[in-house]
Amino acid sequence: MHSPAKAGPPAKARGIEEKPHYLGHRDRLRERFASAGPDALPDYELLELLLFRLIPRADTKPVAKALLARFGTLAEVLGAPVGLLQEVKGVGPAVALDLKVITATAQRMARGEVHGREILSSWQQLLDYCRSAMAFEAREQFRILFLDKKNTLIADEVQQTGTVDHTPVYPREVVKRALELSATAIILVHNHPSGDPTPSRADIEMTKEIIDAAKRLGISVHDHIIIGRKGYSSMKGLLLI
């Protein structure tokens, strides 16, 4: 009768370096992404994939889940300010900055979908771009899209940045900039950091003032879009202008 085999010394004692458990998980997740595509992965796994290269020597699943627990959605994680990102355990200054680089790249791609195109026939791309650029900003921004006579986007500028619930807007400055760019039409866009895109009375009154000032100089205001985390509102669609 043979005596039971004795277990040898652990791998570490034999001088063999054990691979961290998360390396196999990373390989499996990459394979799933490659074979099934991004739609097959929930938000936290897609965020894990982003974090793999930003945090090369740690398990990124807890970090991804913590980010989503703090901010809510993948879009809100990428839209969060650097300072708030760093409050999540495992996210240092370099990782927070790299996440913002990813955000800026995505916004640049979205801008490319609308720049130089006839805006009124690319309306959904325009809304997607505005939402990616503004929906998760902590302060109000007032953006103007300048169009030529063919309704092609010729410039996209943030004219003012305000507080959490107010942005000062000067109709004369809006019209002046449109004339400088030889724009014949504009689309006004601003965000509500509260998340609710419902136009306020002040929003409506300010829009009408800009419409009146622009009309005198032959410039059309096609719409005023308000962006929020919960969606968007179109003043033209709501028959407010």
Tab-separated table of C-alpha atoms in Angstrom:
chain	number	residue	atom	x	y	z
A	1	MET	CA	0.000	0.000	0.000
A	2	HIS	CA	1.431	3.288	-1.050
A	3	SER	CA	1.504	6.130	1.403
A	4	PRO	CA	-0.404	9.235	0.266
A	5	ALA	CA	1.669	11.670	-1.697
A	6	LYS	CA	2.776	14.650	0.289
A	7	ALA	CA	1.992	18.101	-1.036
A	8	GLY	CA	5.069	19.907	-2.124
A	9	PRO	CA	6.012	23.376	-0.926
A	10	PRO	CA	3.863	26.231	-2.249
A	11	ALA	CA	4.777	27.702	-5.592
A	12	LYS	CA	6.158	30.840	-3.993
A	13	ALA	CA	8.517	28.749	-1.816
A	14	ARG	CA	9.761	26.890	-4.899
A	15	GLY	CA	10.676	30.195	-6.504
A	16	ILE	CA	7.753	30.115	-8.911
A	17	GLU	CA	5.881	33.403	-9.125
A	18	GLU	CA	2.096	32.951	-9.049
A	19	LYS	CA	0.099	35.085	-11.430
A	20	PRO	CA	-2.419	37.446	-9.801
A	21	HIS	CA	-5.991	36.113	-10.059
A	22	TYR	CA	-7.187	39.144	-12.030
A	23	LEU	CA	-4.925	38.456	-15.023
A	24	GLY	CA	-7.040	35.500	-16.157
A	25	HIS	CA	-10.155	37.617	-15.682
A	26	ARG	CA	-8.687	40.342	-17.877
A	27	ASP	CA	-7.956	37.860	-20.651
A	28	ARG	CA	-11.467	36.412	-20.492
A	29	LEU	CA	-13.065	39.852	-20.541
A	30	ARG	CA	-11.004	40.934	-23.543
A	31	GLU	CA	-12.019	37.733	-25.365
A	32	ARG	CA	-15.701	38.395	-24.644
A	33	PHE	CA	-15.394	41.940	-25.952
A	34	ALA	CA	-13.619	40.736	-29.099
A	35	SER	CA	-16.067	37.927	-29.822
A	36	ALA	CA	-19.414	39.318	-28.654
A	37	GLY	CA	-18.894	43.069	-28.993
A	38	PRO	CA	-19.430	45.923	-26.512
A	39	ASP	CA	-23.194	45.439	-26.224
A	40	ALA	CA	-22.604	42.084	-24.539
A	41	LEU	CA	-20.832	43.764	-21.610
A	42	PRO	CA	-22.561	45.659	-18.794
A	43	ASP	CA	-21.289	49.122	-17.938
A	44	TYR	CA	-19.008	47.975	-15.129
A	45	GLU	CA	-17.190	45.491	-17.375
A	46	LEU	CA	-16.745	48.036	-20.140
A	47	LEU	CA	-15.346	50.414	-17.540
A	48	GLU	CA	-13.062	47.619	-16.321
A	49	LEU	CA	-11.663	47.297	-19.837
A	50	LEU	CA	-10.852	51.005	-19.838
A	51	LEU	CA	-9.179	50.709	-16.460
A	52	PHE	CA	-6.998	47.709	-17.392
A	53	ARG	CA	-4.283	49.867	-18.949
A	54	LEU	CA	-4.772	52.770	-16.544
A	55	ILE	CA	-4.340	50.485	-13.500
A	56	PRO	CA	-2.062	47.686	-14.774
A	57	ARG	CA	-1.271	45.889	-11.506
A	58	ALA	CA	-4.520	45.640	-9.582
A	59	ASP	CA	-8.011	44.177	-9.729
A	60	THR	CA	-10.076	46.861	-11.478
A	61	LYS	CA	-13.534	45.353	-10.898
A	62	PRO	CA	-13.963	46.944	-7.430
A	63	VAL	CA	-12.812	50.306	-8.802
A	64	ALA	CA	-15.242	50.140	-11.743
A	65	LYS	CA	-18.138	49.208	-9.468
A	66	ALA	CA	-17.234	51.946	-6.976
A	67	LEU	CA	-17.173	54.561	-9.750
A	68	LEU	CA	-20.593	53.499	-11.001
A	69	ALA	CA	-21.987	53.411	-7.463
A	70	ARG	CA	-20.756	56.976	-6.939
A	71	PHE	CA	-21.794	58.544	-10.251
A	72	GLY	CA	-24.581	56.317	-11.594
A	73	THR	CA	-23.767	55.543	-15.227
A	74	LEU	CA	-20.722	55.095	-17.434
A	75	ALA	CA	-21.466	58.436	-19.117
A	76	GLU	CA	-21.608	60.162	-15.741
A	77	VAL	CA	-18.317	58.553	-14.671
A	78	LEU	CA	-16.603	59.887	-17.784
A	79	GLY	CA	-18.293	63.260	-17.341
A	80	ALA	CA	-17.336	63.656	-13.672
A	81	PRO	CA	-14.750	66.295	-12.688
A	82	VAL	CA	-11.219	65.126	-11.952
A	83	GLY	CA	-11.492	66.118	-8.291
A	84	LEU	CA	-14.583	63.994	-7.698
A	85	LEU	CA	-13.119	61.020	-9.564
A	86	GLN	CA	-10.137	61.043	-7.209
A	87	GLU	CA	-12.436	60.689	-4.214
A	88	VAL	CA	-13.130	57.093	-5.302
A	89	LYS	CA	-10.743	54.559	-3.775
A	90	GLY	CA	-8.247	53.314	-6.350
A	91	VAL	CA	-8.483	56.377	-8.593
A	92	GLY	CA	-5.410	58.568	-8.378
A	93	PRO	CA	-4.587	61.782	-10.256
A	94	ALA	CA	-3.130	59.946	-13.274
A	95	VAL	CA	-6.132	57.619	-13.647
A	96	ALA	CA	-8.585	60.511	-13.267
A	97	LEU	CA	-6.743	62.512	-15.917
A	98	ASP	CA	-6.616	59.531	-18.282
A	99	LEU	CA	-10.388	59.074	-17.936
A	100	LYS	CA	-10.839	62.707	-18.955
A	101	VAL	CA	-8.599	62.118	-21.996
A	102	ILE	CA	-10.921	59.266	-22.988
A	103	THR	CA	-13.896	61.592	-22.529
A	104	ALA	CA	-12.299	64.307	-24.654
A	105	THR	CA	-11.557	61.767	-27.397
A	106	ALA	CA	-15.179	60.573	-27.428
A	107	GLN	CA	-16.413	64.171	-27.600
A	108	ARG	CA	-14.044	64.937	-30.451
A	109	MET	CA	-15.420	61.937	-32.354
A	110	ALA	CA	-18.994	63.097	-31.720
A	111	ARG	CA	-18.108	66.598	-32.929
A	112	GLY	CA	-16.683	65.095	-36.116
A	113	GLU	CA	-20.090	63.552	-36.815
A	114	VAL	CA	-21.708	66.995	-37.108
A	115	HIS	CA	-19.008	69.460	-38.125
A	116	GLY	CA	-19.286	70.458	-41.756
A	117	ARG	CA	-22.624	68.681	-42.192
A	118	GLU	CA	-26.109	69.974	-42.852
A	119	ILE	CA	-27.301	70.158	-39.279
A	120	LEU	CA	-31.042	69.851	-39.757
A	121	SER	CA	-30.583	66.481	-41.486
A	122	SER	CA	-28.115	65.293	-38.803
A	123	TRP	CA	-30.248	66.275	-35.826
A	124	GLN	CA	-29.750	63.129	-33.747
A	125	GLN	CA	-25.966	63.303	-34.166
A	126	LEU	CA	-26.151	66.922	-33.046
A	127	LEU	CA	-28.118	65.997	-29.923
A	128	ASP	CA	-25.714	63.143	-29.155
A	129	TYR	CA	-22.762	65.495	-29.457
A	130	CYS	CA	-24.321	68.186	-27.250
A	131	ARG	CA	-25.267	65.636	-24.624
A	132	SER	CA	-21.770	64.116	-24.538
A	133	ALA	CA	-20.223	67.578	-24.281
A	134	MET	CA	-22.562	69.183	-21.741
A	135	ALA	CA	-24.939	66.844	-19.914
A	136	PHE	CA	-22.638	66.149	-16.980
A	137	GLU	CA	-21.006	69.530	-16.531
A	138	ALA	CA	-21.176	70.823	-12.942
A	139	ARG	CA	-21.840	74.400	-14.105
A	140	GLU	CA	-24.117	75.865	-16.740
A	141	GLN	CA	-22.599	76.451	-20.169
A	142	PHE	CA	-24.119	78.496	-22.961
A	143	ARG	CA	-23.053	77.108	-26.336
A	144	ILE	CA	-23.788	78.507	-29.792
A	145	LEU	CA	-23.731	76.522	-33.027
A	146	PHE	CA	-23.144	78.844	-35.996
A	147	LEU	CA	-24.525	77.806	-39.377
A	148	ASP	CA	-24.054	79.071	-42.943
A	149	LYS	CA	-26.800	79.601	-45.521
A	150	LYS	CA	-26.858	75.844	-46.231
A	151	ASN	CA	-27.355	75.145	-42.502
A	152	THR	CA	-23.885	73.608	-42.347
A	153	LEU	CA	-22.078	73.911	-39.022
A	154	ILE	CA	-19.217	76.374	-39.372
A	155	ALA	CA	-18.389	76.940	-35.689
A	156	ASP	CA	-19.273	75.611	-32.263
A	157	GLU	CA	-18.385	77.829	-29.320
A	158	VAL	CA	-19.054	78.002	-25.589
A	159	GLN	CA	-19.828	81.676	-25.137
A	160	GLN	CA	-20.406	81.738	-21.388
A	161	THR	CA	-19.898	79.513	-18.343
A	162	GLY	CA	-21.917	80.346	-15.252
A	163	THR	CA	-22.891	78.846	-11.914
A	164	VAL	CA	-24.837	75.697	-11.080
A	165	ASP	CA	-28.114	77.346	-12.061
A	166	HIS	CA	-27.399	80.509	-14.049
A	167	THR	CA	-25.376	81.675	-17.018
A	168	PRO	CA	-25.273	85.351	-18.021
A	169	VAL	CA	-26.126	85.714	-21.708
A	170	TYR	CA	-25.954	88.957	-23.689
A	171	PRO	CA	-28.014	88.960	-26.924
A	172	ARG	CA	-25.839	91.677	-28.472
A	173	GLU	CA	-22.707	89.541	-28.015
A	174	VAL	CA	-24.436	86.512	-29.548
A	175	VAL	CA	-25.425	88.466	-32.648
A	176	LYS	CA	-22.033	90.188	-32.871
A	177	ARG	CA	-20.244	86.833	-32.946
A	178	ALA	CA	-22.632	85.493	-35.580
A	179	LEU	CA	-21.826	88.473	-37.815
A	180	GLU	CA	-18.075	87.972	-37.278
A	181	LEU	CA	-18.414	84.389	-38.516
A	182	SER	CA	-20.752	85.335	-41.398
A	183	ALA	CA	-23.341	82.956	-39.941
A	184	THR	CA	-26.891	83.214	-41.241
A	185	ALA	CA	-28.436	80.997	-38.567
A	186	ILE	CA	-27.657	79.803	-35.068
A	187	ILE	CA	-28.747	77.103	-32.642
A	188	LEU	CA	-28.550	77.922	-28.937
A	189	VAL	CA	-27.655	75.167	-26.474
A	190	HIS	CA	-27.219	75.196	-22.721
A	191	ASN	CA	-27.210	72.620	-19.957
A	192	HIS	CA	-29.035	72.280	-16.654
A	193	PRO	CA	-26.671	70.714	-14.078
A	194	SER	CA	-29.738	69.814	-11.994
A	195	GLY	CA	-30.457	67.169	-14.627
A	196	ASP	CA	-33.940	68.430	-15.524
A	197	PRO	CA	-33.967	69.910	-19.060
A	198	THR	CA	-37.284	71.741	-18.644
A	199	PRO	CA	-36.921	75.385	-19.848
A	200	SER	CA	-37.276	78.024	-17.150
A	201	ARG	CA	-39.140	81.288	-17.622
A	202	ALA	CA	-35.776	83.069	-17.740
A	203	ASP	CA	-34.591	80.651	-20.470
A	204	ILE	CA	-37.642	81.439	-22.596
A	205	GLU	CA	-37.409	85.212	-22.139
A	206	MET	CA	-33.677	85.259	-22.918
A	207	THR	CA	-34.243	83.180	-26.064
A	208	LYS	CA	-36.920	85.575	-27.331
A	209	GLU	CA	-34.568	88.518	-26.773
A	210	ILE	CA	-31.873	86.820	-28.863
A	211	ILE	CA	-34.408	85.966	-31.593
A	212	ASP	CA	-35.532	89.617	-31.780
A	213	ALA	CA	-31.948	90.942	-31.878
A	214	ALA	CA	-30.878	88.406	-34.525
A	215	LYS	CA	-33.927	88.910	-36.739
A	216	ARG	CA	-33.104	92.589	-37.246
A	217	LEU	CA	-29.830	91.541	-38.876
A	218	GLY	CA	-31.192	88.666	-40.943
A	219	ILE	CA	-29.981	85.885	-38.649
A	220	SER	CA	-32.334	83.011	-37.852
A	221	VAL	CA	-32.479	81.164	-34.531
A	222	HIS	CA	-33.451	77.605	-35.417
A	223	ASP	CA	-33.851	76.329	-31.868
A	224	HIS	CA	-32.736	76.510	-28.268
A	225	ILE	CA	-31.862	73.080	-26.884
A	226	ILE	CA	-31.549	72.460	-23.166
A	227	ILE	CA	-29.449	69.464	-22.162
A	228	GLY	CA	-29.831	67.542	-18.900
A	229	ARG	CA	-28.835	64.177	-17.502
A	230	LYS	CA	-32.422	63.042	-18.034
A	231	GLY	CA	-32.559	64.011	-21.707
A	232	TYR	CA	-33.110	67.239	-23.574
A	233	SER	CA	-35.770	69.819	-24.386
A	234	SER	CA	-36.256	71.674	-27.641
A	235	MET	CA	-37.950	75.051	-27.294
A	236	LYS	CA	-39.084	74.850	-30.898
A	237	GLY	CA	-40.448	71.357	-30.320
A	238	LEU	CA	-42.308	72.622	-27.235
A	239	LEU	CA	-43.717	75.517	-29.322
A	240	LEU	CA	-42.120	78.036	-26.956
A	241	ILE	CA	-40.451	79.947	-29.800
